[in-house]
Coordinates of N, CA and C in Angstrom, one line a residue:
Chain A
G1 N 16.1 11.1 -20.6 CA 17.2 11.9 -21.0 C 18.1 11.2 -22.1
A2 N 19.3 11.7 -22.2 CA 20.1 10.9 -23.0 C 19.7 11.0 -24.4
V3 N 19.3 12.0 -25.0 CA 18.9 12.0 -26.4 C 19.9 12.2 -27.3
V4 N 20.0 11.8 -28.6 CA 20.9 12.1 -29.5 C 20.0 12.2 -31.0
S5 N 20.2 13.3 -31.5 CA 19.5 13.5 -32.8 C 20.6 13.5 -33.7
Q6 N 20.0 13.0 -35.1 CA 20.6 13.3 -36.4 C 20.0 14.1 -37.4
H7 N 20.8 14.9 -38.2 CA 19.9 15.4 -39.3 C 20.8 15.6 -40.4
P8 N 20.6 15.2 -41.9 CA 19.1 14.9 -41.9 C 19.0 13.2 -41.6
S9 N 17.8 12.8 -41.8 CA 17.5 11.3 -41.5 C 17.9 10.5 -42.7
W10 N 17.5 11.2 -43.9 CA 18.2 10.7 -45.3 C 18.6 11.6 -46.3
V11 N 19.2 11.5 -46.9 CA 19.8 12.3 -48.1 C 20.3 11.7 -49.4
I12 N 20.0 12.2 -50.4 CA 20.3 11.7 -51.7 C 21.1 12.9 -52.3
C13 N 21.9 12.5 -53.0 CA 23.1 13.6 -53.6 C 23.8 13.0 -55.1
K14 N 24.1 13.7 -55.7 CA 24.7 13.5 -56.9 C 26.3 13.4 -56.7
S15 N 26.9 12.3 -57.5 CA 28.4 12.1 -57.2 C 29.1 13.4 -57.4
G16 N 30.2 13.5 -56.4 CA 31.0 14.6 -56.7 C 30.6 15.8 -55.7
T17 N 29.4 15.7 -55.3 CA 29.1 16.8 -54.4 C 29.3 16.3 -52.9
S18 N 29.3 17.4 -51.9 CA 29.6 17.0 -50.6 C 28.4 17.0 -49.8
V19 N 28.3 16.3 -48.7 CA 27.1 16.4 -47.8 C 27.6 16.1 -46.2
K20 N 26.8 17.2 -45.6 CA 27.1 17.3 -44.2 C 25.9 16.6 -43.3
I21 N 26.4 15.9 -42.4 CA 25.2 15.5 -41.2 C 25.4 15.6 -40.1
E22 N 24.8 16.2 -39.2 CA 24.9 16.9 -38.0 C 24.4 15.9 -36.8
C23 N 25.0 16.0 -35.9 CA 24.8 15.0 -34.7 C 24.6 16.0 -33.5
R24 N 23.4 16.0 -32.6 CA 23.4 16.5 -31.6 C 23.0 15.8 -30.4
S25 N 23.6 16.3 -29.2 CA 23.0 15.8 -28.1 C 22.1 16.8 -27.4
L26 N 20.9 16.4 -27.0 CA 19.9 17.2 -26.9 C 19.8 17.6 -25.6
D27 N 20.1 16.7 -24.5 CA 20.1 17.1 -23.1 C 21.0 16.7 -22.2
F28 N 22.2 16.7 -22.8 CA 23.4 16.5 -22.1 C 24.7 16.8 -22.8
Q29 N 25.7 17.3 -22.5 CA 26.9 17.7 -22.9 C 27.8 16.4 -23.2
A30 N 28.3 16.3 -24.6 CA 28.9 15.2 -24.9 C 30.3 15.7 -25.3
T31 N 31.1 15.0 -24.1 CA 32.5 15.4 -24.5 C 33.2 14.8 -25.6
T32 N 32.7 13.4 -25.8 CA 33.0 12.7 -26.9 C 32.0 12.2 -27.8
M33 N 32.0 12.2 -29.1 CA 31.1 11.9 -30.1 C 31.8 10.8 -31.2
F34 N 31.0 9.7 -31.4 CA 31.6 8.8 -32.5 C 30.6 8.7 -33.7
W35 N 31.4 8.4 -34.8 CA 30.8 8.1 -35.8 C 31.2 6.9 -36.4
Y36 N 30.0 6.1 -36.8 CA 29.9 5.0 -37.2 C 29.3 4.9 -38.8
R37 N 29.7 3.8 -39.4 CA 29.3 3.5 -40.7 C 28.7 2.0 -40.7
Q38 N 27.4 1.9 -41.3 CA 26.9 0.4 -41.3 C 26.3 0.4 -42.5
F39 N 26.8 -0.8 -43.2 CA 26.3 -1.3 -44.4 C 25.2 -2.3 -44.1
P40 N 24.3 -2.8 -45.0 CA 23.2 -3.5 -45.0 C 23.6 -4.8 -44.3
K41 N 22.9 -5.2 -43.6 CA 23.0 -6.5 -42.7 C 24.4 -6.7 -42.1
Q42 N 25.0 -5.5 -41.9 CA 26.3 -5.7 -41.1 C 26.5 -5.0 -39.8
S43 N 27.5 -5.3 -39.1 CA 27.6 -4.5 -37.8 C 28.0 -3.1 -38.1
L44 N 28.1 -2.3 -37.0 CA 28.7 -1.0 -36.9 C 29.9 -0.9 -37.1
M45 N 30.6 -0.1 -38.0 CA 32.1 0.1 -38.1 C 32.3 1.6 -37.6
L46 N 33.2 1.5 -36.6 CA 33.7 2.8 -36.1 C 34.6 3.6 -36.9
M47 N 34.1 4.6 -37.5 CA 35.1 5.6 -38.5 C 35.8 6.5 -37.6
A48 N 35.4 7.3 -36.6 CA 36.4 8.2 -36.1 C 35.7 8.6 -34.6
T49 N 36.6 8.9 -33.7 CA 36.1 9.4 -32.6 C 36.5 10.9 -32.3
S50 N 35.4 11.8 -31.9 CA 35.7 13.3 -31.9 C 35.6 13.7 -30.5
N51 N 36.7 14.4 -30.1 CA 36.4 15.2 -28.8 C 36.4 16.6 -29.1
E52 N 35.4 17.3 -28.1 CA 35.2 18.5 -28.5 C 36.3 19.5 -28.4
G53 N 36.6 20.2 -29.3 CA 37.7 21.2 -29.5 C 38.9 20.7 -29.8
S54 N 39.0 19.5 -30.2 CA 40.2 18.6 -30.9 C 39.9 18.1 -32.1
K55 N 41.0 17.7 -32.7 CA 41.0 17.2 -33.9 C 40.3 15.6 -33.6
A56 N 39.8 14.9 -34.6 CA 39.2 13.8 -34.5 C 40.1 12.9 -34.7
T57 N 40.1 11.3 -34.1 CA 40.7 10.3 -34.3 C 40.2 9.5 -35.4
Y58 N 40.7 9.1 -36.3 CA 40.1 8.3 -37.4 C 40.6 7.0 -37.2
E59 N 39.8 5.7 -37.3 CA 40.1 4.6 -37.5 C 40.9 4.1 -38.7
Q60 N 41.8 3.0 -38.6 CA 42.6 2.7 -39.7 C 41.8 2.5 -41.0
G61 N 42.3 3.1 -42.1 CA 41.4 2.9 -43.3 C 40.6 3.7 -43.6
V62 N 40.0 4.7 -42.6 CA 39.1 5.8 -43.0 C 40.0 7.0 -43.3
E63 N 39.6 7.6 -44.5 CA 40.1 8.6 -45.0 C 39.7 9.9 -44.3
K64 N 40.8 10.4 -43.7 CA 40.2 11.7 -43.0 C 40.0 13.1 -43.8
D65 N 40.6 13.0 -45.0 CA 40.4 14.1 -45.8 C 39.0 14.0 -46.6
K66 N 38.5 12.8 -46.7 CA 36.9 12.5 -47.4 C 36.0 12.6 -46.4
F67 N 36.2 12.3 -45.2 CA 35.3 12.3 -44.0 C 35.7 13.2 -43.0
L68 N 35.2 14.6 -43.2 CA 35.6 15.7 -42.3 C 34.6 15.7 -41.0
I69 N 35.3 15.9 -39.7 CA 34.5 15.7 -38.8 C 35.1 17.0 -37.9
N70 N 33.9 17.6 -37.4 CA 33.9 19.1 -36.5 C 33.1 18.8 -35.4
H71 N 34.0 18.8 -34.3 CA 33.2 18.8 -32.8 C 33.2 20.4 -32.4
A72 N 32.5 21.3 -32.7 CA 32.6 22.6 -32.3 C 32.3 22.9 -30.8
S73 N 31.4 22.3 -30.5 CA 30.6 22.4 -29.2 C 30.3 21.1 -28.4
L74 N 30.1 21.4 -27.4 CA 29.8 20.0 -26.4 C 28.2 19.5 -26.8
T75 N 27.7 19.9 -27.9 CA 26.4 19.5 -28.1 C 26.2 19.2 -29.6
L76 N 27.3 19.4 -30.3 CA 27.1 19.4 -31.7 C 28.5 18.7 -32.4
S77 N 28.4 17.7 -33.3 CA 29.4 17.2 -34.2 C 29.1 16.9 -35.4
T78 N 29.8 17.2 -36.5 CA 29.3 17.2 -37.9 C 30.3 16.3 -38.7
L79 N 29.8 15.5 -39.6 CA 30.4 14.5 -40.6 C 30.1 15.1 -42.1
T80 N 31.1 15.6 -42.6 CA 31.0 15.9 -44.2 C 31.7 14.7 -44.9
V81 N 30.9 14.4 -45.9 CA 31.3 13.5 -46.8 C 31.8 14.2 -48.0
T82 N 33.0 14.5 -48.4 CA 33.4 15.1 -49.4 C 33.4 14.4 -50.9
S83 N 33.1 15.0 -51.9 CA 33.1 14.4 -53.1 C 32.5 13.1 -53.2
A84 N 31.5 13.0 -52.9 CA 30.7 11.5 -52.3 C 30.7 11.1 -53.6
H85 N 30.7 9.7 -53.6 CA 30.8 8.7 -54.7 C 29.7 7.7 -54.3
P86 N 29.2 6.9 -55.3 CA 28.3 5.9 -54.8 C 28.6 4.8 -53.8
E87 N 29.7 4.5 -54.0 CA 30.3 3.9 -52.8 C 30.3 4.2 -51.3
D88 N 30.1 5.5 -51.4 CA 29.9 6.0 -50.0 C 28.5 6.0 -49.3
S89 N 27.4 5.5 -50.3 CA 26.3 5.1 -49.8 C 26.2 4.4 -48.9
S90 N 25.6 4.7 -47.7 CA 25.6 4.0 -46.3 C 24.6 4.5 -45.5
F91 N 24.5 3.9 -44.3 CA 23.8 4.4 -42.9 C 24.8 4.9 -41.9
Y92 N 24.9 6.0 -41.6 CA 25.8 6.7 -41.0 C 25.0 7.1 -39.6
I93 N 25.7 6.7 -38.6 CA 25.3 7.0 -37.0 C 26.2 7.3 -36.0
C94 N 25.8 8.4 -35.4 CA 26.8 9.1 -34.5 C 26.3 8.4 -33.1
S95 N 27.0 8.6 -32.1 CA 26.7 8.4 -30.7 C 27.5 9.4 -29.6
A96 N 27.0 9.4 -28.7 CA 27.6 10.4 -27.7 C 27.8 9.5 -26.3
T97 N 28.7 10.2 -25.6 CA 29.1 9.9 -24.2 C 29.3 11.2 -23.5
S98 N 29.2 11.2 -22.3 CA 29.1 12.5 -21.6 C 30.7 12.6 -20.5
G99 N 31.3 11.4 -21.1 CA 32.6 11.5 -20.4 C 33.0 10.5 -19.4
P100 N 34.1 10.3 -18.7 CA 34.6 9.2 -18.1 C 33.5 8.9 -16.7
S101 N 32.9 10.0 -16.3 CA 32.1 9.8 -15.2 C 30.6 8.9 -15.7
S102 N 30.3 8.9 -16.9 CA 29.5 8.3 -17.3 C 29.7 6.7 -17.3
Y103 N 31.0 6.2 -17.2 CA 31.3 5.0 -17.2 C 30.8 4.2 -18.4
N104 N 31.4 4.8 -19.6 CA 31.3 4.0 -20.9 C 30.1 4.4 -21.6
E105 N 29.0 4.6 -20.9 CA 27.7 4.4 -21.8 C 27.8 5.3 -23.1
Q106 N 27.2 4.9 -24.2 CA 27.2 5.6 -25.5 C 25.5 5.5 -25.8
F107 N 25.1 6.7 -26.0 CA 24.0 7.1 -26.6 C 23.8 7.2 -28.1
F108 N 23.1 6.6 -28.8 CA 23.3 6.6 -30.3 C 21.9 7.3 -30.9
G109 N 22.2 8.1 -32.0 CA 21.4 8.8 -32.9 C 20.7 7.7 -33.7
P110 N 19.6 8.4 -34.5 CA 18.8 7.4 -35.2 C 19.3 6.9 -36.4
G111 N 20.5 7.6 -37.0 CA 21.0 7.5 -38.0 C 20.7 8.2 -39.3
T112 N 21.5 8.5 -40.3 CA 21.4 8.9 -41.5 C 21.6 7.9 -42.7
R113 N 20.5 7.9 -43.6 CA 20.7 7.2 -44.8 C 21.2 7.8 -45.9
L114 N 22.4 7.9 -46.5 CA 23.2 8.4 -47.4 C 22.8 7.6 -48.7
T115 N 22.4 8.3 -49.9 CA 22.5 7.4 -51.3 C 23.2 8.7 -52.1
V116 N 24.2 7.8 -52.8 CA 24.6 8.8 -54.0 C 24.6 8.3 -55.1
L117 N 23.8 9.1 -56.0 CA 23.6 8.7 -57.5 C 24.8 8.7 -58.2
Chain B
G1 N 44.1 -5.2 -30.4 CA 42.7 -4.8 -30.0 C 41.6 -5.9 -29.8
E2 N 40.8 -5.5 -29.3 CA 39.4 -6.1 -28.9 C 38.6 -6.8 -30.0
N3 N 38.4 -8.0 -29.8 CA 37.8 -9.0 -30.7 C 36.4 -9.4 -30.3
V4 N 35.3 -9.1 -30.8 CA 34.2 -9.6 -30.2 C 33.4 -10.4 -31.0
E5 N 33.0 -11.6 -30.7 CA 32.2 -12.6 -31.6 C 30.7 -12.8 -31.2
Q6 N 29.9 -12.9 -31.9 CA 28.7 -13.0 -31.5 C 27.9 -14.2 -32.4
H7 N 27.1 -15.0 -31.5 CA 26.3 -16.2 -32.0 C 25.1 -16.2 -31.6
P8 N 24.0 -16.8 -32.3 CA 24.1 -17.0 -33.9 C 23.9 -15.9 -34.6
S9 N 23.9 -15.9 -35.9 CA 24.0 -14.7 -36.7 C 22.2 -14.5 -36.8
T10 N 21.5 -15.8 -36.9 CA 20.0 -15.4 -37.1 C 19.3 -16.5 -36.0
L11 N 18.4 -16.0 -35.6 CA 17.7 -16.9 -34.5 C 16.2 -16.9 -34.6
S12 N 15.6 -17.9 -34.8 CA 13.9 -17.7 -35.0 C 13.2 -18.8 -33.8
V13 N 12.4 -17.9 -33.3 CA 11.9 -18.6 -31.9 C 10.2 -18.5 -31.9
Q14 N 9.3 -19.3 -31.2 CA 7.9 -19.1 -31.4 C 7.7 -18.1 -30.4
E15 N 6.8 -17.3 -30.5 CA 6.3 -16.5 -29.4 C 6.0 -17.2 -28.0
G16 N 6.7 -16.4 -27.1 CA 6.6 -17.2 -25.8 C 7.7 -17.8 -25.4
D17 N 8.6 -18.2 -26.1 CA 10.0 -19.2 -26.1 C 10.9 -18.2 -25.7
S18 N 11.8 -18.8 -25.1 CA 13.2 -17.9 -24.5 C 14.3 -17.6 -25.9
A19 N 14.9 -16.6 -25.8 CA 16.1 -16.6 -26.9 C 17.4 -16.1 -25.8
V20 N 18.2 -16.9 -26.5 CA 19.7 -16.7 -26.3 C 20.8 -16.3 -26.9
I21 N 21.4 -15.2 -27.0 CA 22.5 -14.7 -27.9 C 23.7 -14.7 -27.1
K22 N 24.7 -15.3 -27.7 CA 26.1 -15.2 -26.9 C 27.4 -14.5 -27.6
C23 N 28.2 -13.8 -26.8 CA 29.4 -13.1 -27.2 C 30.4 -13.6 -26.4
T24 N 31.6 -13.6 -27.3 CA 32.8 -13.8 -26.7 C 33.5 -12.7 -26.8
Y25 N 34.3 -12.3 -25.9 CA 35.4 -11.1 -26.2 C 36.8 -11.4 -25.9
S26 N 37.9 -10.8 -26.5 CA 39.3 -11.2 -26.3 C 40.1 -10.4 -25.2
D27 N 39.7 -9.4 -25.0 CA 40.4 -8.3 -24.1 C 40.2 -8.5 -22.6
S28 N 41.0 -8.9 -21.9 CA 40.5 -9.2 -20.5 C 40.4 -7.8 -19.9
A29 N 40.8 -6.7 -20.2 CA 40.7 -5.5 -19.6 C 39.3 -4.9 -20.0
S30 N 38.3 -5.5 -20.8 CA 37.2 -4.9 -21.0 C 36.3 -5.0 -19.7
N31 N 35.6 -4.1 -19.7 CA 34.9 -4.0 -18.5 C 33.4 -3.4 -18.6
Y32 N 33.0 -3.2 -19.7 CA 31.6 -2.8 -20.0 C 31.0 -3.5 -21.0
F33 N 29.7 -4.1 -21.0 CA 29.2 -4.7 -21.9 C 27.9 -4.5 -22.1
P34 N 27.7 -3.7 -23.2 CA 26.2 -3.4 -23.5 C 25.5 -4.1 -24.6
W35 N 24.2 -4.2 -24.6 CA 23.6 -4.9 -25.6 C 22.7 -3.9 -26.4
Y36 N 22.5 -4.1 -27.6 CA 21.8 -2.9 -28.3 C 20.6 -3.6 -29.2
K37 N 19.4 -3.2 -29.5 CA 18.4 -3.7 -30.2 C 18.5 -2.4 -31.1
Q38 N 18.4 -3.1 -32.6 CA 18.1 -2.0 -33.7 C 17.2 -2.6 -34.6
E39 N 16.3 -1.7 -34.8 CA 15.0 -2.0 -35.8 C 15.5 -1.5 -37.0
L40 N 14.9 -2.0 -38.1 CA 15.4 -1.7 -39.3 C 15.4 0.0 -39.7
G41 N 16.2 0.5 -40.1 CA 16.2 1.7 -40.6 C 16.4 2.9 -39.3
K42 N 16.9 2.2 -38.2 CA 16.7 3.2 -37.1 C 18.2 2.7 -36.3
G43 N 18.7 3.9 -35.4 CA 19.8 3.6 -34.7 C 19.7 2.5 -33.5
P44 N 20.8 2.2 -33.1 CA 20.8 1.0 -32.2 C 20.1 1.7 -30.5
Q45 N 19.5 0.9 -30.0 CA 19.0 1.3 -28.9 C 19.3 0.5 -27.5
L46 N 20.2 0.8 -26.4 CA 20.6 0.3 -25.6 C 19.3 -0.4 -24.9
I47 N 19.6 -1.9 -24.4 CA 18.5 -2.5 -23.8 C 18.9 -2.9 -22.5
I48 N 20.1 -3.2 -22.3 CA 20.7 -3.8 -21.2 C 22.1 -3.6 -21.2
D49 N 22.9 -3.6 -20.1 CA 24.3 -3.6 -19.9 C 24.9 -4.2 -18.5
I50 N 26.1 -4.5 -18.8 CA 26.6 -5.1 -17.4 C 28.1 -4.7 -17.4
R51 N 28.3 -4.3 -16.0 CA 29.8 -4.0 -15.8 C 30.6 -5.5 -15.3
S52 N 31.9 -5.4 -15.4 CA 32.8 -6.2 -15.1 C 32.7 -6.9 -13.7
N53 N 32.1 -6.1 -12.4 CA 32.0 -6.2 -11.3 C 30.9 -7.0 -10.7
V54 N 30.0 -7.3 -11.9 CA 28.6 -7.9 -11.6 C 28.6 -9.2 -12.6
G55 N 27.7 -10.4 -12.0 CA 27.9 -11.6 -13.0 C 26.7 -11.7 -13.6
E56 N 25.4 -11.1 -13.2 CA 24.2 -11.1 -13.6 C 23.5 -9.8 -13.6
K57 N 22.5 -9.4 -14.2 CA 21.6 -8.4 -14.4 C 20.5 -8.8 -15.0
K58 N 19.3 -8.3 -14.3 CA 17.9 -8.6 -15.1 C 16.9 -7.4 -15.2
D59 N 16.4 -7.5 -16.3 CA 15.3 -6.1 -16.2 C 14.1 -6.6 -16.8
Q60 N 13.2 -6.9 -16.1 CA 12.1 -7.6 -16.5 C 12.0 -8.9 -17.3
R61 N 12.0 -8.8 -18.7 CA 12.2 -10.3 -19.5 C 13.7 -10.2 -19.8
I62 N 14.4 -9.4 -19.9 CA 15.7 -9.3 -20.3 C 16.6 -9.4 -19.2
A63 N 17.8 -10.5 -19.5 CA 18.8 -10.7 -18.5 C 20.2 -10.6 -19.3
V64 N 21.1 -10.3 -18.4 CA 22.4 -10.5 -19.1 C 23.2 -11.3 -18.2
T65 N 24.2 -12.3 -18.7 CA 25.1 -12.9 -17.7 C 26.5 -12.7 -18.1
L66 N 27.4 -12.5 -17.4 CA 28.9 -12.2 -17.8 C 29.8 -13.2 -17.1
N67 N 30.7 -14.0 -17.7 CA 31.6 -14.9 -17.4 C 32.9 -14.2 -17.8
K68 N 33.8 -13.7 -16.8 CA 34.8 -12.9 -16.9 C 36.0 -13.8 -17.2
T69 N 36.1 -15.0 -16.3 CA 37.0 -15.9 -16.6 C 37.1 -16.5 -18.0
A70 N 35.9 -16.9 -18.4 CA 35.7 -17.4 -19.7 C 35.6 -16.5 -20.9
K71 N 35.4 -15.0 -20.4 CA 35.3 -14.2 -21.3 C 34.2 -14.2 -22.3
H72 N 32.9 -14.5 -21.6 CA 31.9 -14.5 -22.6 C 30.7 -13.8 -21.8
F73 N 29.7 -13.3 -22.7 CA 28.6 -13.0 -22.0 C 27.4 -13.1 -22.9
S74 N 26.0 -13.2 -22.2 CA 25.1 -13.7 -23.1 C 23.9 -12.6 -22.7
L75 N 23.1 -12.7 -23.9 CA 21.8 -12.0 -23.5 C 20.6 -12.9 -23.6
H76 N 19.6 -12.9 -22.4 CA 18.4 -13.7 -22.3 C 17.0 -13.1 -22.6
I77 N 16.4 -13.5 -23.3 CA 15.1 -12.8 -23.5 C 14.1 -13.8 -23.2
T78 N 13.1 -13.8 -22.1 CA 12.3 -14.7 -21.9 C 10.8 -14.4 -22.3
E79 N 10.2 -15.3 -22.5 CA 8.4 -14.8 -23.2 C 8.7 -13.9 -24.2
T80 N 9.3 -14.1 -25.3 CA 9.5 -13.4 -26.3 C 8.1 -12.9 -26.9
Q81 N 8.2 -11.9 -27.4 CA 7.1 -11.3 -28.2 C 7.4 -11.0 -29.6
P82 N 6.2 -10.8 -30.6 CA 6.7 -10.4 -32.0 C 7.5 -9.0 -32.0
E83 N 7.3 -8.0 -31.2 CA 7.8 -6.7 -31.0 C 9.2 -7.0 -30.7
D84 N 9.6 -8.2 -30.3 CA 11.2 -8.3 -29.8 C 12.0 -8.8 -31.2
S85 N 11.4 -9.0 -32.4 CA 11.8 -9.0 -33.4 C 12.7 -7.8 -33.9
A86 N 14.1 -8.1 -34.2 CA 15.3 -7.0 -34.6 C 16.4 -7.6 -34.7
V87 N 17.4 -6.9 -34.8 CA 18.9 -7.2 -34.9 C 19.4 -6.5 -33.5
Y88 N 20.0 -7.6 -32.8 CA 20.7 -7.4 -31.6 C 22.2 -7.4 -31.6
F89 N 22.9 -6.5 -31.1 CA 24.4 -6.3 -31.3 C 24.9 -6.3 -29.5
C90 N 25.6 -7.0 -29.4 CA 26.7 -6.9 -28.2 C 27.8 -6.1 -28.5
A91 N 28.4 -5.6 -27.5 CA 29.6 -4.7 -27.5 C 30.4 -4.7 -26.3
A92 N 31.8 -4.6 -26.5 CA 32.7 -4.6 -25.2 C 33.4 -3.5 -25.3
S93 N 33.7 -2.8 -24.0 CA 34.8 -1.7 -24.2 C 35.2 -1.7 -22.7
R94 N 36.3 -0.7 -22.7 CA 36.9 -0.5 -21.3 C 37.2 0.8 -21.1
V95 N 37.5 1.1 -19.8 CA 37.8 2.2 -19.3 C 39.2 2.8 -19.7
N96 N 39.3 4.0 -20.0 CA 40.8 4.4 -20.6 C 41.1 4.1 -22.0
N97 N 39.9 3.7 -22.7 CA 40.2 3.5 -24.1 C 39.3 4.4 -24.9
F98 N 39.2 5.6 -24.5 CA 38.4 6.6 -25.2 C 36.6 6.0 -25.4
N99 N 36.5 5.2 -24.5 CA 35.3 4.7 -24.5 C 34.8 3.8 -25.9
K100 N 35.8 3.3 -26.6 CA 35.6 2.8 -28.0 C 34.7 1.6 -27.8
F101 N 33.7 1.5 -28.5 CA 33.2 0.2 -28.4 C 33.5 -0.8 -29.6
Y102 N 33.5 -2.2 -29.2 CA 33.8 -3.0 -30.2 C 32.4 -4.0 -30.3
F103 N 31.8 -4.0 -31.4 CA 30.7 -4.5 -31.7 C 30.7 -6.1 -32.1
G104 N 29.9 -6.8 -31.8 CA 29.7 -8.1 -32.4 C 29.0 -8.1 -33.8
S105 N 28.9 -9.2 -34.6 CA 28.5 -9.0 -35.8 C 26.9 -8.8 -35.9
G106 N 26.2 -9.3 -34.9 CA 24.7 -9.1 -34.9 C 24.1 -10.3 -34.9
T107 N 22.9 -10.2 -34.4 CA 22.1 -11.5 -34.5 C 20.6 -10.9 -34.8
K108 N 20.1 -11.7 -35.9 CA 18.7 -11.1 -36.5 C 17.7 -12.2 -35.7
L109 N 16.9 -11.9 -34.7 CA 15.9 -12.3 -34.1 C 14.6 -12.2 -34.8
N110 N 14.0 -13.4 -35.0 CA 12.8 -13.4 -35.6 C 11.7 -14.2 -34.4
V111 N 10.8 -13.4 -34.1 CA 9.8 -14.0 -33.2 C 8.4 -14.3 -33.9
K112 N 8.2 -15.6 -34.0 CA 7.1 -16.0 -35.0 C 5.8 -16.0 -34.1
P113 N 4.8 -15.4 -34.4 CA 3.4 -15.4 -33.5 C 2.9 -16.9 -33.5

């Protein structure tokens, strides 16, 4: 149980285009999903927290107009990188939690490698 | 906010030896401390976690200890195997903070056969 998937696993795009990454909880309802960014050999940096049906909460320094997050259902959240540039190239990882009763546990997806040319 | 520090950044051990990774945290209200293993190109996998009402937890070759007074927790891996080689992250979080995790900087463990 507690499986989180991401799609695509990797994507290459041209500078200026937009890329959408999907995060799905496969066997549980995710009241909260998180989006992280990870640079090579570095730790996970929380970008935003998203609750189903409400606007995402972005961490300081993360541009909400550039990283659009939608959490339309209890099993799906999407991250859209708009007008991508080479500096947006990174490993993007989502995680999900089923709510307070789960007592903090987060289940992570396998990540999406984004390369912007 | 919470600040989690992790040491060492790299650790090399011989197969069969033990490995210990340590983390400290700053927020005394933190009450959940998971450890994740991340292999190259993959997402983090939970390997063990501990809650603040427990001082120690063990799962086969893996154990975690928590010292709330000193605000530090440690991961212990015994009888290491080459497949234990990966990057390990500790994290801290607390209830009523939207389940936000604060991660340590990671430890690259290399188990030499």
